[in-house]
Amino acid sequence: MRNVINFKLLAATALIVTAFSCKRSSNNSNVDSATGWAINDKNGGFQYNTSFKEQETPPGTVFVEGGTFTMGKVQDDPMHDWNNSPSQQHVQSFYMDEAEVTNVNYLMYLDYLKSVYPPSDPAYSNIYNGALPDTLVWRNRLGYNEMMTENYLRHPAYANYPVVGVSWIQAVEYASWRTDRVAEMSLQESGYLERDSQYSAEAGSTFNTDTYINAPTKTYGGNDSIINPIKSRRRVQVNLKGDTINVYAKRESGLIPVKFRLPTEVEWEYAALGMSELRSYNIYRGRKKYPWDGQYTRSGKRAKRGDQLANFKQSDGDYGGIAGWSDDGADITQEVKFYEPNDFGLYDMAGNVAEWVADVYRPIVDDEFNDFNYYRGNTYYKNAINDDGTVKIVEETVYDTLSNGKIVARNLPGEIIKVPVDEKETYLRTNFDRSDNRNFRDGDQKSSRYYRDSFDDDEREESKFDTRKMYNSPKHNIERDSATGKLIKEYDKSSRRTSLINDEVRVIKGGSWKDRSYWLDPAQRRFFPQDMATDYIGFRCAVSRVGSKSKTNKKKRN
């Protein structure tokens, strides 16, 4: 009888424990499944957006679902460049601008800089001037192009034409500015910042995304009326003592957007091919030649048969074709979205303007080392920290003088100072061991003909220990006289240089209005110095996808 009673007690105890466990289960999104502790408790504790559903599509972009594809040239290459050998790559999902950044987009950026950092103030003049596109790129010694030099950037007739004359460095700065403006609007709409606070910004007191995340009280120069608006009652948290605590949005809130940036080369090529509809065996096998279906540059559809599908140079002295039905609709650039998009909804991924991508150029894509989200150009930095543990904030603008003599702002007031990662982050790591990885595994001494003879005496001795010298490009030097302010230019006159490739040249993709159809193939790749600009290179931005790979397939697989 005693055994029976004990059994019943044990059973009852187990039932109680089971019931308690069920009550604290992970079915409640506001309860931690590992500890049973409350999330988003009104008395404090861990705060997290447990109702987050989906990353919002960034303004001006379209979703590109990632996947695997054949990167590089899979057909005969008459130029025999051999810098685009085919390799299989996998790309994560991301967002990309549906069209190139236009003149009016960039003018909005310039207007912001002009209002916050007035060029009339000597302390800020180089900020605005350093962001200006080079309109002189239109000039030609034996051609009359002054109309474009004077009007292309600012005239309303070219408002929705792709901006040109922008260097890679300027494009990166635009993407950074765009990140701050989109994040600023998101936080205003959610009540974390005062409405229309961007119009009250002054030099040294602007919004910066990294600063807000790491030191929110330093945002807007510490202007409490902006970063702690009275109207935002939902942001006020009360502790057990009854004291009011200001709450700032963190990454856990899901309200701070992912950063805008230039797309990587593998992302750009994958997006340009537009292989979202694998209806053709040749497409799947990587034999798609253009962003559109087919092997030709003219439309085969009955309603538009014979129409050109892109804006490019058709032959010598022929930039658009004979006026009429065979014309491609443009002689220089064309308004964005003039031609049909590819299957991803992206416009002008062939023709109109070539585009900057993020990668440093090398003749070989090292797929043996990495075939997932391939990118050459990683430089890892961390926040500079004060002695008291707080982050260091830029107080005065820091400038760089480029190789062409142009002065650009490297750090603006209110931003966090960044320093290269050091041994604290790299010690005993297997995935990276240095801050600058631009020349990682980019070749060896035998890759360059006459390698040993291409250096001066001092360089030859140094090259014994540095295989990165294989790209022996010219080393021009430019400095500014501290007394007079004049530029001192020293040209590299060495006759031993063997290449134009170095760590400051970036990949450009896609053909342009100035290129033959050969360059319309997304697999084609060229390079250009990152601090220079032309009349045929523009850019568009990308944003990484967070969360699920697909926006439609949300069901869990059993």
Coordinates of C-alpha atoms in Angstrom, one line a residue:
M1 CA 0.0 0.0 0.0
R2 CA 2.9 2.4 0.9
N3 CA 4.4 1.8 -2.6
V4 CA 1.2 2.6 -4.3
I5 CA 0.8 5.9 -2.3
N6 CA 4.4 6.9 -3.1
F7 CA 3.8 6.2 -6.7
K8 CA 0.8 8.5 -6.7
L9 CA 2.7 11.2 -4.9
L10 CA 5.5 11.0 -7.5
A11 CA 3.0 11.2 -10.3
A12 CA 1.3 14.2 -8.8
T13 CA 4.6 15.9 -8.3
A14 CA 5.6 15.3 -11.9
L15 CA 2.2 16.7 -13.1
I16 CA 2.8 19.8 -11.1
V17 CA 6.3 20.3 -12.5
T18 CA 5.1 19.6 -16.0
A19 CA 2.3 22.2 -15.6
F20 CA 4.8 24.8 -14.3
S21 CA 7.2 24.1 -17.1
C22 CA 4.4 24.5 -19.7
K23 CA 3.4 27.8 -18.2
R24 CA 7.0 29.1 -18.7
S25 CA 7.5 27.6 -22.1
S26 CA 8.9 29.4 -25.2
N27 CA 5.5 29.7 -26.7
N28 CA 5.5 33.2 -25.3
S29 CA 7.8 35.4 -27.4
N30 CA 8.4 37.6 -24.4
V31 CA 9.8 34.8 -22.3
D32 CA 13.4 33.6 -22.7
S33 CA 13.2 29.9 -23.7
A34 CA 16.5 29.1 -22.1
T35 CA 15.9 30.6 -18.6
G36 CA 12.2 31.4 -18.4
W37 CA 13.0 35.0 -17.6
A38 CA 10.8 37.8 -18.9
I39 CA 11.9 39.8 -22.0
N40 CA 10.8 43.4 -22.2
D41 CA 9.7 43.4 -18.6
K42 CA 8.2 46.8 -17.6
N43 CA 10.5 46.9 -14.5
G44 CA 13.6 46.8 -16.7
G45 CA 15.9 44.0 -17.8
F46 CA 16.6 42.8 -21.3
Q47 CA 14.8 44.8 -24.0
Y48 CA 14.3 43.2 -27.4
N49 CA 12.0 43.5 -30.4
T50 CA 10.2 40.1 -30.2
S51 CA 7.6 41.2 -32.7
F52 CA 10.0 41.8 -35.6
K53 CA 8.7 40.2 -38.7
E54 CA 10.6 41.4 -41.8
Q55 CA 13.3 43.7 -42.9
E56 CA 11.8 46.7 -44.5
T57 CA 12.9 47.2 -48.1
P58 CA 15.2 50.3 -48.1
P59 CA 13.9 53.2 -50.2
G60 CA 14.8 53.1 -53.9
T61 CA 15.9 49.4 -53.8
V62 CA 14.6 46.0 -54.9
F63 CA 15.1 42.6 -53.3
V64 CA 17.6 40.3 -54.9
E65 CA 17.3 36.7 -53.6
G66 CA 20.7 35.1 -53.3
G67 CA 21.8 31.8 -54.7
T68 CA 24.6 30.1 -56.7
F69 CA 25.7 31.1 -60.2
T70 CA 28.7 30.9 -62.6
M71 CA 30.7 34.1 -62.2
G72 CA 32.9 35.0 -65.1
K73 CA 33.1 34.6 -68.8
V74 CA 31.8 31.2 -70.0
Q75 CA 31.9 32.0 -73.8
D76 CA 34.8 32.7 -76.1
D77 CA 36.6 35.9 -75.2
P78 CA 38.1 37.5 -78.3
M79 CA 40.1 40.0 -76.2
H80 CA 41.8 37.1 -74.3
D81 CA 42.0 39.2 -71.1
W82 CA 41.7 36.0 -68.9
N83 CA 40.7 38.1 -65.9
N84 CA 37.2 36.7 -65.7
S85 CA 37.7 32.9 -65.7
P86 CA 34.5 31.1 -64.7
S87 CA 34.0 30.0 -61.1
Q88 CA 30.9 28.9 -59.1
Q89 CA 30.0 31.4 -56.4
H90 CA 27.2 31.7 -53.9
V91 CA 25.7 35.1 -53.0
Q92 CA 23.6 35.9 -50.0
S93 CA 20.3 37.8 -50.5
F94 CA 20.6 41.6 -50.6
Y95 CA 18.9 44.8 -51.8
M96 CA 20.1 46.9 -54.7
D97 CA 19.1 50.3 -56.1
E98 CA 16.7 49.6 -59.0
A99 CA 18.5 52.3 -61.0
E100 CA 21.8 54.3 -60.8
V101 CA 22.0 57.2 -58.4
T102 CA 20.8 60.2 -60.4
N103 CA 21.8 63.8 -60.6
V104 CA 18.9 64.9 -58.5
N105 CA 19.7 62.3 -55.9
Y106 CA 23.3 63.5 -55.7
L107 CA 22.2 67.2 -55.7
M108 CA 20.1 66.5 -52.5
Y109 CA 23.4 65.3 -50.9
L110 CA 25.2 68.4 -52.0
D111 CA 22.5 70.7 -50.8
Y112 CA 22.7 69.0 -47.4
L113 CA 26.4 69.5 -47.2
K114 CA 26.1 73.1 -48.3
S115 CA 23.5 73.9 -45.6
V116 CA 25.3 72.1 -42.8
Y117 CA 28.9 72.9 -43.8
P118 CA 28.7 76.3 -45.6
P119 CA 31.5 76.4 -48.2
S120 CA 31.8 80.2 -47.5
D121 CA 33.3 79.2 -44.2
P122 CA 37.0 78.4 -44.7
A123 CA 36.8 75.7 -42.1
Y124 CA 34.2 73.8 -44.1
S125 CA 34.9 74.8 -47.8
N126 CA 36.7 71.6 -48.6
I127 CA 33.8 69.4 -47.4
Y128 CA 31.4 70.7 -50.0
N129 CA 34.1 71.1 -52.7
G130 CA 35.4 67.6 -52.1
A131 CA 32.0 66.1 -52.7
L132 CA 31.3 68.0 -56.0
P133 CA 31.4 65.8 -59.1
D134 CA 34.1 66.6 -61.6
T135 CA 32.1 68.2 -64.4
L136 CA 35.2 68.7 -66.5
V137 CA 35.2 65.0 -67.4
W138 CA 33.0 65.9 -70.4
R139 CA 35.7 67.9 -72.1
N140 CA 37.5 66.5 -75.1
R141 CA 40.4 68.0 -76.9
L142 CA 38.8 67.6 -80.3
G143 CA 35.1 67.7 -79.3
Y144 CA 32.6 70.4 -78.3
N145 CA 31.0 69.2 -75.0
E146 CA 30.8 72.5 -73.0
M147 CA 27.0 72.1 -72.9
M148 CA 27.4 69.0 -70.8
T149 CA 30.1 70.5 -68.7
E150 CA 27.8 73.4 -67.8
N151 CA 24.4 71.7 -67.6
Y152 CA 24.5 68.0 -67.1
L153 CA 24.7 67.9 -63.3
R154 CA 22.3 70.7 -62.4
H155 CA 19.9 71.3 -65.3
P156 CA 16.4 69.9 -64.7
A157 CA 16.5 68.2 -68.1
Y158 CA 19.1 65.8 -66.7
A159 CA 17.5 65.4 -63.3
N160 CA 16.9 61.7 -63.6
Y161 CA 20.1 60.9 -65.6
P162 CA 22.8 58.9 -63.8
V163 CA 25.3 61.1 -62.0
V164 CA 28.9 60.9 -63.5
G165 CA 32.2 62.5 -62.6
V166 CA 32.0 60.8 -59.2
S167 CA 35.0 58.9 -57.9
W168 CA 34.8 55.7 -56.0
I169 CA 35.7 57.6 -52.8
Q170 CA 32.9 60.1 -53.4
A171 CA 30.4 57.2 -54.0
V172 CA 31.4 55.6 -50.7
E173 CA 30.9 58.9 -48.9
Y174 CA 27.4 59.3 -50.5
A175 CA 26.4 55.8 -49.4
S176 CA 27.5 56.7 -45.8
W177 CA 25.5 59.9 -45.9
R178 CA 22.5 58.0 -47.2
T179 CA 22.7 55.5 -44.4
D180 CA 22.5 58.3 -41.8
R181 CA 19.6 60.0 -43.4
V182 CA 17.5 56.8 -43.7
A183 CA 18.3 55.9 -40.1
E184 CA 17.5 59.4 -39.0
M185 CA 14.1 59.2 -40.6
S186 CA 13.4 55.8 -39.2
L187 CA 14.1 57.0 -35.6
Q188 CA 12.0 60.1 -36.1
E189 CA 9.0 58.1 -37.3
S190 CA 9.3 55.7 -34.4
G191 CA 9.5 58.5 -31.8
Y192 CA 13.2 58.3 -30.8
L193 CA 14.2 61.6 -32.4
E194 CA 12.4 64.9 -32.7
R195 CA 10.6 65.3 -36.0
D196 CA 12.4 67.2 -38.8
S197 CA 15.5 67.3 -36.7
Q198 CA 17.7 67.1 -39.8
Y199 CA 16.8 70.6 -40.7
S200 CA 18.1 72.0 -37.4
A201 CA 21.4 70.2 -37.8
E202 CA 24.6 72.3 -37.6
A203 CA 28.2 71.5 -38.3
G204 CA 29.5 69.2 -35.5
S205 CA 25.9 68.4 -34.3
T206 CA 24.6 66.1 -37.1
F207 CA 23.2 62.6 -36.8
N208 CA 25.6 59.7 -37.3
T209 CA 24.4 56.1 -37.1
D210 CA 27.5 54.7 -35.5
T211 CA 27.6 57.5 -32.9
Y212 CA 23.9 56.9 -32.0
I213 CA 24.5 53.2 -31.5
N214 CA 27.6 53.6 -29.4
A215 CA 27.2 56.9 -27.7
P216 CA 23.6 58.2 -28.2
T217 CA 24.0 61.1 -25.9
K218 CA 26.7 62.5 -28.2
T219 CA 24.3 62.6 -31.2
Y220 CA 23.5 66.0 -32.5
G221 CA 26.3 67.3 -30.4
G222 CA 24.4 66.2 -27.3
N223 CA 21.3 68.3 -28.1
D224 CA 18.9 66.7 -25.5
S225 CA 15.8 68.3 -27.1
I226 CA 16.4 66.3 -30.3
I227 CA 17.5 62.9 -28.9
N228 CA 15.0 62.9 -26.0
P229 CA 11.8 64.5 -27.5
I230 CA 9.0 65.1 -25.0
K231 CA 6.4 63.8 -27.4
S232 CA 7.9 60.3 -27.4
R233 CA 6.1 58.9 -24.3
R234 CA 6.6 55.3 -25.5
R235 CA 10.4 55.8 -25.1
V236 CA 10.1 56.7 -21.4
Q237 CA 10.8 53.8 -19.1
V238 CA 10.2 54.0 -15.3
N239 CA 12.4 51.9 -12.9
L240 CA 11.3 50.5 -9.5
K241 CA 12.2 53.7 -7.7
G242 CA 9.9 55.7 -10.0
D243 CA 12.7 57.6 -11.7
T244 CA 12.3 58.3 -15.4
I245 CA 14.9 56.8 -17.7
N246 CA 15.5 57.9 -21.3
V247 CA 15.6 54.8 -23.6
Y248 CA 17.5 54.9 -26.9
A249 CA 17.0 52.6 -29.8
K250 CA 19.5 49.9 -30.1
R251 CA 20.2 47.3 -32.8
E252 CA 17.9 44.9 -30.8
S253 CA 15.0 47.3 -31.6
G254 CA 15.2 46.5 -35.3
L255 CA 14.6 50.2 -36.1
I256 CA 18.1 51.1 -37.2
P257 CA 18.4 50.2 -40.9
V258 CA 21.3 48.1 -42.3
K259 CA 23.9 50.4 -43.9
F260 CA 24.0 51.4 -47.5
R261 CA 27.2 50.6 -49.4
L262 CA 28.6 49.9 -52.8
P263 CA 27.7 46.4 -54.1
T264 CA 30.5 43.8 -54.2
E265 CA 31.6 42.6 -57.7
V266 CA 30.0 39.2 -57.2
E267 CA 26.7 40.8 -56.0
W268 CA 26.7 43.2 -59.0
E269 CA 27.3 40.4 -61.6
Y270 CA 24.8 38.1 -60.0
A271 CA 22.1 40.9 -59.9
A272 CA 22.9 41.9 -63.5
L273 CA 22.4 38.4 -64.9
G274 CA 18.9 38.4 -63.4
M275 CA 18.6 34.6 -63.1
S276 CA 15.5 34.7 -60.9
E277 CA 13.5 32.7 -63.5
L278 CA 15.5 29.6 -64.4
R279 CA 13.4 28.6 -67.4
S280 CA 16.3 27.9 -69.8
Y281 CA 18.9 25.1 -69.5
N282 CA 21.5 27.5 -70.9
I283 CA 20.7 30.1 -68.3
Y284 CA 21.2 27.6 -65.5
R285 CA 24.5 26.4 -67.0
G286 CA 25.8 29.9 -66.8
R287 CA 25.5 30.7 -70.5
K288 CA 23.4 33.9 -70.2
K289 CA 25.2 36.7 -72.0
Y290 CA 23.2 39.8 -71.1
P291 CA 20.8 41.0 -68.4
W292 CA 18.0 40.1 -70.8
D293 CA 17.2 36.8 -72.4
G294 CA 18.8 36.0 -75.8
Q295 CA 22.1 36.5 -77.5
Y296 CA 21.4 39.8 -79.2
T297 CA 21.2 43.5 -78.2
R298 CA 17.9 44.1 -80.0
S299 CA 14.4 43.0 -78.9
G300 CA 12.8 40.0 -80.5
K301 CA 9.3 40.7 -79.1
R302 CA 6.8 41.4 -81.8
A303 CA 5.7 44.7 -80.5
K304 CA 9.2 46.0 -80.1
R305 CA 11.1 43.9 -82.6
G306 CA 14.4 45.5 -83.5
D307 CA 14.5 48.0 -80.7
Q308 CA 17.8 48.3 -78.8
L309 CA 17.7 47.0 -75.3
A310 CA 20.5 49.2 -73.9
N311 CA 22.4 52.4 -74.5
F312 CA 25.9 51.7 -75.9
K313 CA 28.3 52.7 -78.7
Q314 CA 27.4 50.6 -81.7
S315 CA 30.5 51.3 -83.8
D316 CA 33.0 54.1 -84.7
G317 CA 31.2 57.4 -84.8
D318 CA 27.9 55.6 -84.0
Y319 CA 26.7 56.3 -80.4
G320 CA 23.0 55.7 -81.0
G321 CA 22.2 54.5 -84.5
I322 CA 20.4 56.2 -87.3
A323 CA 17.6 58.5 -86.1
G324 CA 14.4 56.6 -86.1
W325 CA 13.3 53.1 -85.2
S326 CA 16.9 51.7 -85.1
D327 CA 18.1 54.4 -82.7
D328 CA 18.8 53.3 -79.1
G329 CA 17.3 56.6 -77.8
A330 CA 20.5 58.3 -76.6
D331 CA 23.8 59.7 -77.7
I332 CA 25.3 60.2 -74.3
T333 CA 23.6 58.9 -71.1
Q334 CA 19.9 58.2 -71.0
E335 CA 17.3 58.8 -68.3
V336 CA 17.2 55.9 -65.8
K337 CA 14.4 53.3 -66.3
F338 CA 14.2 54.2 -70.0
Y339 CA 14.9 50.6 -71.0
E340 CA 13.2 47.5 -69.6
P341 CA 14.5 46.0 -66.3
N342 CA 15.9 42.5 -65.9
D343 CA 14.1 39.8 -64.0
F344 CA 15.1 41.2 -60.6
G345 CA 13.6 44.6 -61.5
L346 CA 16.9 46.3 -62.0
Y347 CA 17.4 48.9 -64.7
D348 CA 20.4 49.7 -66.8
M349 CA 22.6 46.8 -65.6
A350 CA 24.1 46.9 -69.2
G351 CA 24.8 50.2 -70.9
N352 CA 24.1 53.8 -70.0
V353 CA 27.0 54.1 -67.5
A354 CA 29.5 51.6 -66.1
E355 CA 29.3 51.3 -62.4
W356 CA 31.7 51.3 -59.4
V357 CA 31.7 48.2 -57.2
A358 CA 33.4 47.8 -53.9
D359 CA 36.2 45.4 -54.8
V360 CA 39.9 46.1 -55.3
Y361 CA 40.9 44.9 -58.7
R362 CA 43.0 41.8 -59.3
P363 CA 43.3 39.8 -62.5
I364 CA 42.3 36.6 -60.7
V365 CA 39.2 35.9 -58.5
D366 CA 40.5 33.6 -55.8
D367 CA 37.6 31.2 -55.6
E368 CA 39.9 28.5 -54.2
F369 CA 40.0 30.3 -50.9
N370 CA 36.5 31.5 -50.8
D371 CA 33.4 30.9 -52.9
F372 CA 30.8 32.5 -50.5
N373 CA 30.0 36.2 -50.8
Y374 CA 33.4 36.8 -52.4
Y375 CA 34.9 40.2 -51.9
R376 CA 38.5 41.6 -52.1
G377 CA 39.0 44.8 -50.2
N378 CA 38.3 44.1 -46.5
T379 CA 40.0 46.6 -44.2
Y380 CA 38.9 46.0 -40.6
Y381 CA 38.6 48.9 -38.1
K382 CA 37.4 49.3 -34.6
N383 CA 36.2 52.3 -32.5
A384 CA 38.9 54.4 -30.9
I385 CA 38.4 54.3 -27.1
N386 CA 39.2 57.0 -24.5
D387 CA 40.8 56.2 -21.2
D388 CA 37.4 56.2 -19.5
G389 CA 36.1 53.6 -21.9
T390 CA 33.9 55.9 -24.0
V391 CA 34.3 56.2 -27.7
K392 CA 36.4 59.0 -29.3
I393 CA 34.3 61.5 -31.3
V394 CA 35.7 63.6 -34.1
E395 CA 35.8 67.2 -33.1
E396 CA 37.4 68.8 -36.1
T397 CA 37.2 67.7 -39.8
V398 CA 40.0 65.4 -41.0
Y399 CA 41.0 65.8 -44.6
D400 CA 42.9 63.7 -47.2
T401 CA 44.7 65.0 -50.3
L402 CA 44.2 62.5 -53.2
S403 CA 46.7 61.7 -55.8
N404 CA 45.1 64.1 -58.2
G405 CA 45.3 67.0 -55.7
K406 CA 41.7 67.0 -54.7
I407 CA 41.0 67.5 -51.0
V408 CA 38.2 65.4 -49.5
A409 CA 36.9 65.1 -45.9
R410 CA 37.8 61.8 -44.3
N411 CA 36.1 62.3 -41.0
L412 CA 33.4 64.8 -40.2
P413 CA 32.6 66.2 -36.7
G414 CA 30.3 64.0 -34.7
E415 CA 31.6 60.7 -36.2
I416 CA 33.4 58.1 -34.2
I417 CA 37.2 57.9 -34.8
K418 CA 38.2 54.5 -36.3
V419 CA 41.5 52.8 -35.9
P420 CA 42.8 49.6 -37.5
V421 CA 42.3 46.4 -35.5
D422 CA 45.4 45.1 -33.8
E423 CA 46.7 42.1 -32.0
K424 CA 43.9 42.2 -29.5
E425 CA 41.5 41.2 -32.2
T426 CA 43.8 39.1 -34.4
Y427 CA 45.8 37.0 -31.8
L428 CA 45.4 33.3 -32.5
R429 CA 42.6 33.9 -34.9
T430 CA 42.3 31.6 -37.9
N431 CA 39.9 33.6 -40.1
F432 CA 41.9 36.9 -40.3
D433 CA 45.3 38.1 -38.9
R434 CA 45.6 41.7 -40.1
S435 CA 43.6 44.9 -40.6
D436 CA 44.3 45.4 -44.3
N437 CA 43.4 42.4 -46.4
R438 CA 43.3 44.0 -49.8
N439 CA 46.3 42.1 -51.2
F440 CA 45.7 38.8 -49.4
R441 CA 46.7 35.8 -51.7
D442 CA 46.9 38.0 -54.7
G443 CA 49.7 36.1 -56.4
D444 CA 53.5 35.6 -56.1
Q445 CA 56.7 36.8 -57.6
K446 CA 56.5 34.4 -60.6
S447 CA 53.2 36.0 -61.6
S448 CA 54.9 39.1 -63.0
R449 CA 57.3 38.9 -65.9
Y450 CA 60.7 40.5 -65.2
Y451 CA 59.6 40.8 -61.5
R452 CA 63.1 41.2 -60.1
D453 CA 64.1 43.8 -62.7
S454 CA 61.2 46.0 -62.1
F455 CA 62.4 47.6 -58.9
D456 CA 64.9 50.2 -58.0
D457 CA 67.8 49.0 -55.8
D458 CA 66.2 49.9 -52.5
E459 CA 62.9 48.3 -53.6
R460 CA 64.6 45.2 -54.8
E461 CA 66.1 44.5 -51.4
E462 CA 62.7 45.1 -49.8
S463 CA 60.9 42.9 -52.3
K464 CA 62.8 39.8 -51.1
F465 CA 60.5 39.8 -48.1
D466 CA 57.3 41.3 -49.6
T467 CA 55.5 39.3 -52.3
R468 CA 52.9 42.1 -52.5
K469 CA 55.4 44.1 -54.6
M470 CA 54.3 42.0 -57.7
Y471 CA 52.0 44.9 -58.6
N472 CA 54.7 47.5 -59.2
S473 CA 52.6 50.5 -60.2
P474 CA 53.8 54.1 -60.4
K475 CA 54.1 55.9 -57.1
H476 CA 53.3 59.6 -57.7
N477 CA 53.6 61.9 -54.7
I478 CA 51.6 64.9 -53.9
E479 CA 51.9 67.2 -50.8
R480 CA 50.6 70.6 -49.8
D481 CA 53.1 73.2 -48.7
S482 CA 52.2 74.1 -45.1
A483 CA 53.3 77.7 -45.6
T484 CA 51.9 78.7 -49.0
G485 CA 49.2 76.0 -49.3
K486 CA 50.4 75.2 -52.9
L487 CA 50.4 71.6 -54.1
I488 CA 53.8 70.1 -54.7
K489 CA 53.5 67.4 -57.3
E490 CA 56.2 64.8 -57.9
Y491 CA 55.6 62.4 -60.8
D492 CA 57.1 58.9 -60.8
K493 CA 59.6 58.9 -63.6
S494 CA 60.9 55.4 -63.1
S495 CA 61.1 53.3 -66.2
R496 CA 60.8 50.1 -64.2
R497 CA 57.1 50.1 -63.6
T498 CA 55.3 47.1 -64.9
S499 CA 51.6 47.6 -63.9
L500 CA 48.9 50.1 -63.2
I501 CA 47.4 47.7 -60.6
N502 CA 47.7 48.6 -56.9
D503 CA 45.5 48.6 -53.8
E504 CA 43.8 51.8 -54.8
V505 CA 42.2 50.7 -58.1
R506 CA 38.6 49.4 -58.0
V507 CA 36.6 47.2 -60.3
I508 CA 34.0 48.8 -62.6
K509 CA 31.3 46.7 -64.1
G510 CA 28.9 47.0 -67.0
G511 CA 29.1 48.8 -70.4
S512 CA 28.3 52.4 -70.9
W513 CA 27.2 54.8 -73.5
K514 CA 30.8 55.1 -74.5
D515 CA 31.5 51.4 -74.8
R516 CA 30.9 48.7 -77.5
S517 CA 28.5 45.8 -76.9
Y518 CA 31.5 43.7 -75.8
W519 CA 31.3 45.3 -72.4
L520 CA 27.6 44.8 -71.9
D521 CA 28.3 41.2 -70.7
P522 CA 28.0 41.3 -66.8
A523 CA 31.1 39.0 -66.7
Q524 CA 33.4 41.7 -68.1
R525 CA 35.5 43.6 -65.7
R526 CA 37.8 46.6 -65.8
F527 CA 39.6 48.8 -63.2
F528 CA 40.0 52.5 -62.6
P529 CA 41.8 54.5 -59.9
Q530 CA 39.5 55.0 -56.9
D531 CA 40.1 58.7 -56.6
M532 CA 39.5 59.6 -60.2
A533 CA 36.3 60.0 -62.2
T534 CA 35.1 59.9 -65.8
D535 CA 32.1 60.8 -67.9
Y536 CA 31.0 57.1 -68.3
I537 CA 31.2 55.7 -64.7
G538 CA 28.3 56.1 -62.2
F539 CA 27.2 53.9 -59.3
R540 CA 24.3 52.5 -57.3
C541 CA 24.0 51.3 -53.7
A542 CA 23.3 48.0 -52.1
V543 CA 22.1 46.9 -48.6
S544 CA 22.7 43.5 -47.0
R545 CA 19.7 41.3 -46.2
V546 CA 19.2 40.3 -42.6
G547 CA 17.2 37.3 -41.6
S548 CA 15.7 34.8 -44.0
K549 CA 17.1 34.2 -47.5
S550 CA 13.6 34.6 -49.1
K551 CA 10.8 37.1 -48.5
T552 CA 8.1 34.6 -49.5
N553 CA 9.1 31.2 -48.2
K554 CA 8.4 31.6 -44.5
K555 CA 7.2 28.1 -43.6
K556 CA 9.5 26.0 -41.6
R557 CA 10.4 22.7 -43.2
N558 CA 9.6 19.6 -41.3

